Amino acid sequence: MKDSYRHKGMRRRLVNQLREKGVTDEAILAAIGAIPRHFFLDKAFEEHAYEDKPFPIGHEQTISQPYTVAYQTNLLHLKPSDKVLEIGTGSGYQAAILAALGAVVYTVERQEGLFLKAKELLKKMGLTTIHCFFSDGTLGLAEHAPFDKILVTAGAKEVPNCLLEQLAIGGILVIPVGNADGQYMMRIQRKDKYQFETETLDAFKFVPFLGGLASRH
Ligand code: SAH
């Protein structure tokens, strides 16, 4: 785990690219500038870590494209020490960005291999406000609910009711909803116990949000 001047330079270029693509939130850009994305990728992809692209992380999953990470993070309207549930830890990169922005993060992953790897890396990086769980995110994380924000980083067929139930009043759920060909980003705000306000935003393509734990392989 080494973060060199060269990596820092590549990160600065990535941040400039994101600005050109319309990311304006300075705190989010600073977090992307601060977190070494190459730590979250296999050695083979190190040279590509600062391209604005998704990459394979094993178990048929991908690390999200930095633009998508910035886009989803922006929709959360994070406040310092917000309690955030992330579904789909994957590499752990998105969780690290949330923690860099001051959130207390609960992140769940259904692939044991990815869970173990991300948990170890985040610990090594000293990101102690991230709590990793090996569990099925379609159930949310009832024992730690309610959450100020919930972020789903896999494409769902529909919005699971239990995620709405685990949202604090005033809380925000960001979730891509659609089918395997593509999803629309949805941002749902809980107004009170029974009322939710839904916005449908841009199109994306995420790996599928699947129920149950993955079998070991
Ligand atoms: N946020 C990740 C992106 C990971 S891709 C990152 O920054 O790298 C989406 C992840 O969601 C995959 O790792 C996949 O295994 C996981 N996933 C899909 N369905 C899930 C579920 N029901 N519960 C928990 N994780 C799930």
mmCIF file of C-alpha atoms and ligand atoms in Angstrom:
data_model
loop_
_atom_site.group_PDB
_atom_site.id
_atom_site.type_symbol
_atom_site.label_atom_id
_atom_site.label_comp_id
_atom_site.label_asym_id
_atom_site.label_seq_id
_atom_site.Cartn_x
_atom_site.Cartn_y
_atom_site.Cartn_z
ATOM 1 C CA MET A 1 0.000 0.000 0.000
ATOM 2 C CA LYS A 2 1.947 2.977 -1.238
ATOM 3 C CA ASP A 3 0.597 6.346 -2.298
ATOM 4 C CA SER A 4 3.221 8.172 -4.362
ATOM 5 C CA TYR A 5 3.414 11.665 -5.891
ATOM 6 C CA ARG A 6 2.623 10.056 -9.213
ATOM 7 C CA HIS A 7 -0.613 8.605 -7.808
ATOM 8 C CA LYS A 8 -1.472 11.985 -6.311
ATOM 9 C CA GLY A 9 -0.898 13.626 -9.681
ATOM 10 C CA MET A 10 -3.158 11.087 -11.395
ATOM 11 C CA ARG A 11 -5.815 11.781 -8.741
ATOM 12 C CA ARG A 12 -5.638 15.510 -9.410
ATOM 13 C CA ARG A 13 -6.244 14.846 -13.095
ATOM 14 C CA LEU A 14 -9.225 12.634 -12.240
ATOM 15 C CA VAL A 15 -10.672 15.384 -10.039
ATOM 16 C CA ASN A 16 -10.307 17.852 -12.942
ATOM 17 C CA GLN A 17 -12.055 15.418 -15.289
ATOM 18 C CA LEU A 18 -14.939 15.074 -12.824
ATOM 19 C CA ARG A 19 -15.223 18.868 -12.646
ATOM 20 C CA GLU A 20 -15.458 18.977 -16.444
ATOM 21 C CA LYS A 21 -18.213 16.352 -16.287
ATOM 22 C CA GLY A 22 -20.224 18.618 -13.991
ATOM 23 C CA VAL A 23 -19.291 17.548 -10.441
ATOM 24 C CA THR A 24 -19.257 20.811 -8.468
ATOM 25 C CA ASP A 25 -19.342 19.801 -4.786
ATOM 26 C CA GLU A 26 -15.904 20.758 -3.467
ATOM 27 C CA ALA A 27 -16.078 18.449 -0.445
ATOM 28 C CA ILE A 28 -16.793 15.435 -2.672
ATOM 29 C CA LEU A 29 -14.000 16.412 -5.085
ATOM 30 C CA ALA A 30 -11.622 16.781 -2.110
ATOM 31 C CA ALA A 31 -12.581 13.297 -0.842
ATOM 32 C CA ILE A 32 -11.911 11.784 -4.279
ATOM 33 C CA GLY A 33 -8.616 13.692 -4.313
ATOM 34 C CA ALA A 34 -7.711 12.306 -0.886
ATOM 35 C CA ILE A 35 -8.622 8.592 -1.113
ATOM 36 C CA PRO A 36 -6.108 6.436 -3.059
ATOM 37 C CA ARG A 37 -8.397 4.510 -5.450
ATOM 38 C CA HIS A 38 -5.516 2.222 -6.502
ATOM 39 C CA PHE A 39 -5.609 0.613 -3.019
ATOM 40 C CA PHE A 40 -9.040 -0.798 -3.928
ATOM 41 C CA LEU A 41 -7.997 -2.424 -7.212
ATOM 42 C CA ASP A 42 -5.820 -5.398 -8.064
ATOM 43 C CA LYS A 43 -2.209 -4.631 -8.978
ATOM 44 C CA ALA A 44 -3.028 -5.418 -12.624
ATOM 45 C CA PHE A 45 -5.304 -2.360 -12.793
ATOM 46 C CA GLU A 46 -3.061 0.022 -10.844
ATOM 47 C CA GLU A 47 -2.133 2.053 -13.921
ATOM 48 C CA HIS A 48 -5.830 2.506 -14.714
ATOM 49 C CA ALA A 49 -7.045 3.289 -11.206
ATOM 50 C CA TYR A 50 -7.498 6.996 -11.933
ATOM 51 C CA GLU A 51 -9.453 6.612 -15.155
ATOM 52 C CA ASP A 52 -13.110 7.508 -14.789
ATOM 53 C CA LYS A 53 -14.202 3.919 -15.396
ATOM 54 C CA PRO A 54 -15.536 0.915 -13.471
ATOM 55 C CA PHE A 55 -13.141 -2.078 -13.142
ATOM 56 C CA PRO A 56 -13.575 -5.740 -12.168
ATOM 57 C CA ILE A 57 -12.911 -6.550 -8.488
ATOM 58 C CA GLY A 58 -13.567 -10.318 -8.687
ATOM 59 C CA HIS A 59 -16.705 -12.380 -8.006
ATOM 60 C CA GLU A 60 -18.193 -10.797 -11.180
ATOM 61 C CA GLN A 61 -18.479 -7.448 -9.418
ATOM 62 C CA THR A 62 -17.069 -4.014 -10.214
ATOM 63 C CA ILE A 63 -15.813 -0.934 -8.396
ATOM 64 C CA SER A 64 -18.123 1.923 -9.449
ATOM 65 C CA GLN A 65 -16.914 4.598 -11.851
ATOM 66 C CA PRO A 66 -15.701 7.686 -9.925
ATOM 67 C CA TYR A 67 -18.328 9.840 -11.671
ATOM 68 C CA THR A 68 -21.050 7.505 -10.363
ATOM 69 C CA VAL A 69 -19.555 7.599 -6.849
ATOM 70 C CA ALA A 70 -19.615 11.429 -6.962
ATOM 71 C CA TYR A 71 -23.159 11.450 -8.399
ATOM 72 C CA GLN A 72 -24.632 9.112 -5.772
ATOM 73 C CA THR A 73 -22.745 10.798 -2.925
ATOM 74 C CA ASN A 74 -24.020 14.201 -4.039
ATOM 75 C CA LEU A 75 -27.642 13.012 -3.917
ATOM 76 C CA LEU A 76 -27.242 12.021 -0.252
ATOM 77 C CA HIS A 77 -26.734 15.651 0.871
ATOM 78 C CA LEU A 78 -24.438 14.367 3.628
ATOM 79 C CA LYS A 79 -24.196 16.196 6.909
ATOM 80 C CA PRO A 80 -21.228 15.601 9.257
ATOM 81 C CA SER A 81 -21.742 12.455 11.367
ATOM 82 C CA ASP A 82 -24.759 11.284 9.333
ATOM 83 C CA LYS A 83 -25.342 7.577 9.904
ATOM 84 C CA VAL A 84 -25.243 5.975 6.467
ATOM 85 C CA LEU A 85 -26.102 2.451 5.334
ATOM 86 C CA GLU A 86 -24.327 1.415 2.136
ATOM 87 C CA ILE A 87 -25.543 -1.722 0.385
ATOM 88 C CA GLY A 88 -22.876 -3.360 -1.779
ATOM 89 C CA THR A 89 -19.476 -2.773 -0.118
ATOM 90 C CA GLY A 90 -17.655 -4.256 -3.138
ATOM 91 C CA SER A 91 -14.112 -2.900 -2.995
ATOM 92 C CA GLY A 92 -14.915 -0.521 -0.109
ATOM 93 C CA TYR A 93 -14.090 2.601 -2.176
ATOM 94 C CA GLN A 94 -17.515 4.256 -1.919
ATOM 95 C CA ALA A 95 -17.553 3.574 1.842
ATOM 96 C CA ALA A 96 -14.136 5.271 2.147
ATOM 97 C CA ILE A 97 -15.430 8.346 0.303
ATOM 98 C CA LEU A 98 -18.439 8.560 2.646
ATOM 99 C CA ALA A 99 -16.161 8.239 5.690
ATOM 100 C CA ALA A 100 -13.810 10.924 4.313
ATOM 101 C CA LEU A 101 -16.857 13.215 4.223
ATOM 102 C CA GLY A 102 -17.469 12.620 7.929
ATOM 103 C CA ALA A 103 -20.217 9.973 7.752
ATOM 104 C CA VAL A 104 -20.480 7.004 10.104
ATOM 105 C CA VAL A 105 -20.820 4.150 7.627
ATOM 106 C CA TYR A 106 -22.500 0.756 7.943
ATOM 107 C CA THR A 107 -21.747 -1.203 4.786
ATOM 108 C CA VAL A 108 -23.069 -4.658 3.851
ATOM 109 C CA GLU A 109 -21.837 -7.142 1.233
ATOM 110 C CA ARG A 110 -23.267 -10.544 0.189
ATOM 111 C CA GLN A 111 -19.974 -11.889 -1.280
ATOM 112 C CA GLU A 112 -17.833 -13.132 1.589
ATOM 113 C CA GLY A 113 -14.540 -12.747 -0.319
ATOM 114 C CA LEU A 114 -15.222 -9.075 -1.069
ATOM 115 C CA PHE A 115 -16.460 -8.429 2.484
ATOM 116 C CA LEU A 116 -13.250 -9.844 4.011
ATOM 117 C CA LYS A 117 -10.944 -7.988 1.632
ATOM 118 C CA ALA A 118 -12.695 -4.619 2.015
ATOM 119 C CA LYS A 119 -12.907 -4.945 5.811
ATOM 120 C CA GLU A 120 -9.170 -5.574 6.074
ATOM 121 C CA LEU A 121 -8.209 -2.759 3.713
ATOM 122 C CA LEU A 122 -10.460 -0.167 5.394
ATOM 123 C CA LYS A 123 -9.010 -1.147 8.774
ATOM 124 C CA LYS A 124 -5.435 -0.833 7.446
ATOM 125 C CA MET A 125 -6.306 2.606 6.113
ATOM 126 C CA GLY A 126 -7.416 3.597 9.616
ATOM 127 C CA LEU A 127 -10.989 4.330 8.556
ATOM 128 C CA THR A 128 -12.507 3.455 11.916
ATOM 129 C CA THR A 129 -15.926 5.028 11.255
ATOM 130 C CA ILE A 130 -16.739 2.285 8.714
ATOM 131 C CA HIS A 131 -18.432 -0.874 9.986
ATOM 132 C CA CYS A 132 -18.467 -3.827 7.554
ATOM 133 C CA PHE A 133 -21.094 -6.588 7.584
ATOM 134 C CA PHE A 134 -21.380 -9.849 5.646
ATOM 135 C CA SER A 135 -25.135 -9.905 5.141
ATOM 136 C CA ASP A 136 -27.999 -9.657 2.661
ATOM 137 C CA GLY A 137 -28.724 -6.020 1.917
ATOM 138 C CA THR A 138 -32.255 -6.718 0.662
ATOM 139 C CA LEU A 139 -33.043 -6.936 4.393
ATOM 140 C CA GLY A 140 -31.273 -3.670 5.207
ATOM 141 C CA LEU A 141 -29.528 -3.773 8.592
ATOM 142 C CA ALA A 142 -32.392 -3.702 11.103
ATOM 143 C CA GLU A 143 -30.188 -3.947 14.220
ATOM 144 C CA HIS A 144 -28.560 -0.580 13.436
ATOM 145 C CA ALA A 145 -31.596 1.245 11.968
ATOM 146 C CA PRO A 146 -32.748 3.962 11.558
ATOM 147 C CA PHE A 147 -30.286 5.511 9.100
ATOM 148 C CA ASP A 148 -30.070 9.149 8.023
ATOM 149 C CA LYS A 149 -29.082 8.022 4.555
ATOM 150 C CA ILE A 150 -29.188 4.725 2.636
ATOM 151 C CA LEU A 151 -27.149 4.188 -0.533
ATOM 152 C CA VAL A 152 -27.603 1.145 -2.771
ATOM 153 C CA THR A 153 -24.683 0.569 -5.157
ATOM 154 C CA ALA A 154 -26.254 -2.330 -7.124
ATOM 155 C CA GLY A 155 -29.156 -2.194 -9.601
ATOM 156 C CA ALA A 156 -32.486 -3.149 -7.968
ATOM 157 C CA LYS A 157 -35.646 -4.376 -9.690
ATOM 158 C CA GLU A 158 -37.733 -2.494 -7.160
ATOM 159 C CA VAL A 159 -37.337 -0.530 -3.938
ATOM 160 C CA PRO A 160 -37.269 -2.950 -0.980
ATOM 161 C CA ASN A 161 -39.858 -1.885 1.625
ATOM 162 C CA CYS A 162 -37.558 -2.651 4.522
ATOM 163 C CA LEU A 163 -35.096 -0.008 3.289
ATOM 164 C CA LEU A 164 -37.878 2.585 3.417
ATOM 165 C CA GLU A 165 -38.769 1.396 6.918
ATOM 166 C CA GLN A 166 -35.144 1.713 8.080
ATOM 167 C CA LEU A 167 -34.894 5.332 6.930
ATOM 168 C CA ALA A 168 -35.074 8.044 9.620
ATOM 169 C CA ILE A 169 -37.750 10.727 9.193
ATOM 170 C CA GLY A 170 -36.181 13.295 6.859
ATOM 171 C CA GLY A 171 -33.750 10.618 5.635
ATOM 172 C CA ILE A 172 -32.787 9.949 2.010
ATOM 173 C CA LEU A 173 -32.535 6.665 0.086
ATOM 174 C CA VAL A 174 -30.547 6.649 -3.179
ATOM 175 C CA ILE A 175 -31.085 3.531 -5.282
ATOM 176 C CA PRO A 176 -30.730 2.652 -8.978
ATOM 177 C CA VAL A 177 -33.936 0.881 -10.092
ATOM 178 C CA GLY A 178 -34.576 -0.978 -13.357
ATOM 179 C CA ASN A 179 -33.517 -4.251 -14.982
ATOM 180 C CA ALA A 180 -30.244 -5.887 -16.075
ATOM 181 C CA ASP A 181 -29.993 -3.569 -19.115
ATOM 182 C CA GLY A 182 -29.995 -0.402 -17.065
ATOM 183 C CA GLN A 183 -31.506 1.501 -14.194
ATOM 184 C CA TYR A 184 -32.672 4.991 -13.313
ATOM 185 C CA MET A 185 -31.306 6.612 -10.197
ATOM 186 C CA MET A 186 -34.046 7.210 -7.674
ATOM 187 C CA ARG A 187 -33.838 9.543 -4.714
ATOM 188 C CA ILE A 188 -36.504 8.984 -2.087
ATOM 189 C CA GLN A 189 -36.926 11.266 0.907
ATOM 190 C CA ARG A 190 -38.936 10.219 3.946
ATOM 191 C CA LYS A 191 -41.197 13.129 4.855
ATOM 192 C CA ASP A 192 -42.878 11.485 7.862
ATOM 193 C CA LYS A 193 -43.870 8.002 9.005
ATOM 194 C CA TYR A 194 -46.023 7.316 5.944
ATOM 195 C CA GLN A 195 -45.035 9.871 3.287
ATOM 196 C CA PHE A 196 -42.162 9.495 0.856
ATOM 197 C CA GLU A 197 -41.190 11.876 -1.933
ATOM 198 C CA THR A 198 -39.640 10.199 -4.981
ATOM 199 C CA GLU A 199 -37.513 11.714 -7.769
ATOM 200 C CA THR A 200 -36.377 9.714 -10.810
ATOM 201 C CA LEU A 201 -33.057 10.947 -12.203
ATOM 202 C CA ASP A 202 -30.400 9.826 -14.753
ATOM 203 C CA ALA A 203 -29.785 6.398 -16.323
ATOM 204 C CA PHE A 204 -26.930 4.139 -15.117
ATOM 205 C CA LYS A 205 -25.806 0.536 -15.402
ATOM 206 C CA PHE A 206 -24.988 -1.287 -12.159
ATOM 207 C CA VAL A 207 -24.326 -4.960 -11.367
ATOM 208 C CA PRO A 208 -27.542 -6.597 -10.061
ATOM 209 C CA PHE A 209 -28.843 -6.255 -6.508
ATOM 210 C CA LEU A 210 -29.375 -9.922 -5.581
ATOM 211 C CA GLY A 211 -31.152 -11.469 -2.607
ATOM 212 C CA GLY A 212 -29.494 -13.907 -0.195
ATOM 213 C CA LEU A 213 -25.824 -14.478 0.593
ATOM 214 C CA ALA A 214 -23.574 -15.677 -2.268
ATOM 215 C CA SER A 215 -22.360 -19.267 -2.019
ATOM 216 C CA ARG A 216 -18.620 -19.610 -1.413
ATOM 217 C CA HIS A 217 -16.386 -19.960 -4.461
HETATM 218 N N1 SAH B 1 -19.781 0.295 -3.669
HETATM 219 C C1 SAH B 1 -18.895 -0.614 -4.375
HETATM 220 C C2 SAH B 1 -19.492 -1.060 -5.701
HETATM 221 C C3 SAH B 1 -19.721 -2.491 -5.658
HETATM 222 S S1 SAH B 1 -20.646 -3.233 -6.972
HETATM 223 C C4 SAH B 1 -17.497 -0.062 -4.506
HETATM 224 O O1 SAH B 1 -17.298 1.118 -4.175
HETATM 225 O O2 SAH B 1 -16.592 -0.787 -4.911
HETATM 226 C C5 SAH B 1 -22.087 -3.752 -6.073
HETATM 227 C C6 SAH B 1 -21.874 -4.722 -4.946
HETATM 228 O O3 SAH B 1 -23.159 -5.024 -4.412
HETATM 229 C C7 SAH B 1 -21.265 -6.065 -5.336
HETATM 230 O O4 SAH B 1 -20.089 -6.283 -4.596
HETATM 231 C C8 SAH B 1 -22.344 -7.079 -4.983
HETATM 232 O O5 SAH B 1 -21.833 -8.317 -4.488
HETATM 233 C C9 SAH B 1 -23.126 -6.343 -3.909
HETATM 234 N N2 SAH B 1 -24.501 -6.798 -3.695
HETATM 235 C C10 SAH B 1 -25.435 -7.135 -4.610
HETATM 236 N N3 SAH B 1 -26.579 -7.510 -4.002
HETATM 237 C C11 SAH B 1 -26.366 -7.385 -2.642
HETATM 238 C C12 SAH B 1 -27.146 -7.652 -1.476
HETATM 239 N N4 SAH B 1 -28.393 -8.126 -1.531
HETATM 240 N N5 SAH B 1 -26.591 -7.425 -0.272
HETATM 241 C C13 SAH B 1 -25.315 -6.963 -0.152
HETATM 242 N N6 SAH B 1 -24.524 -6.709 -1.217
HETATM 243 C C14 SAH B 1 -25.030 -6.921 -2.448
#
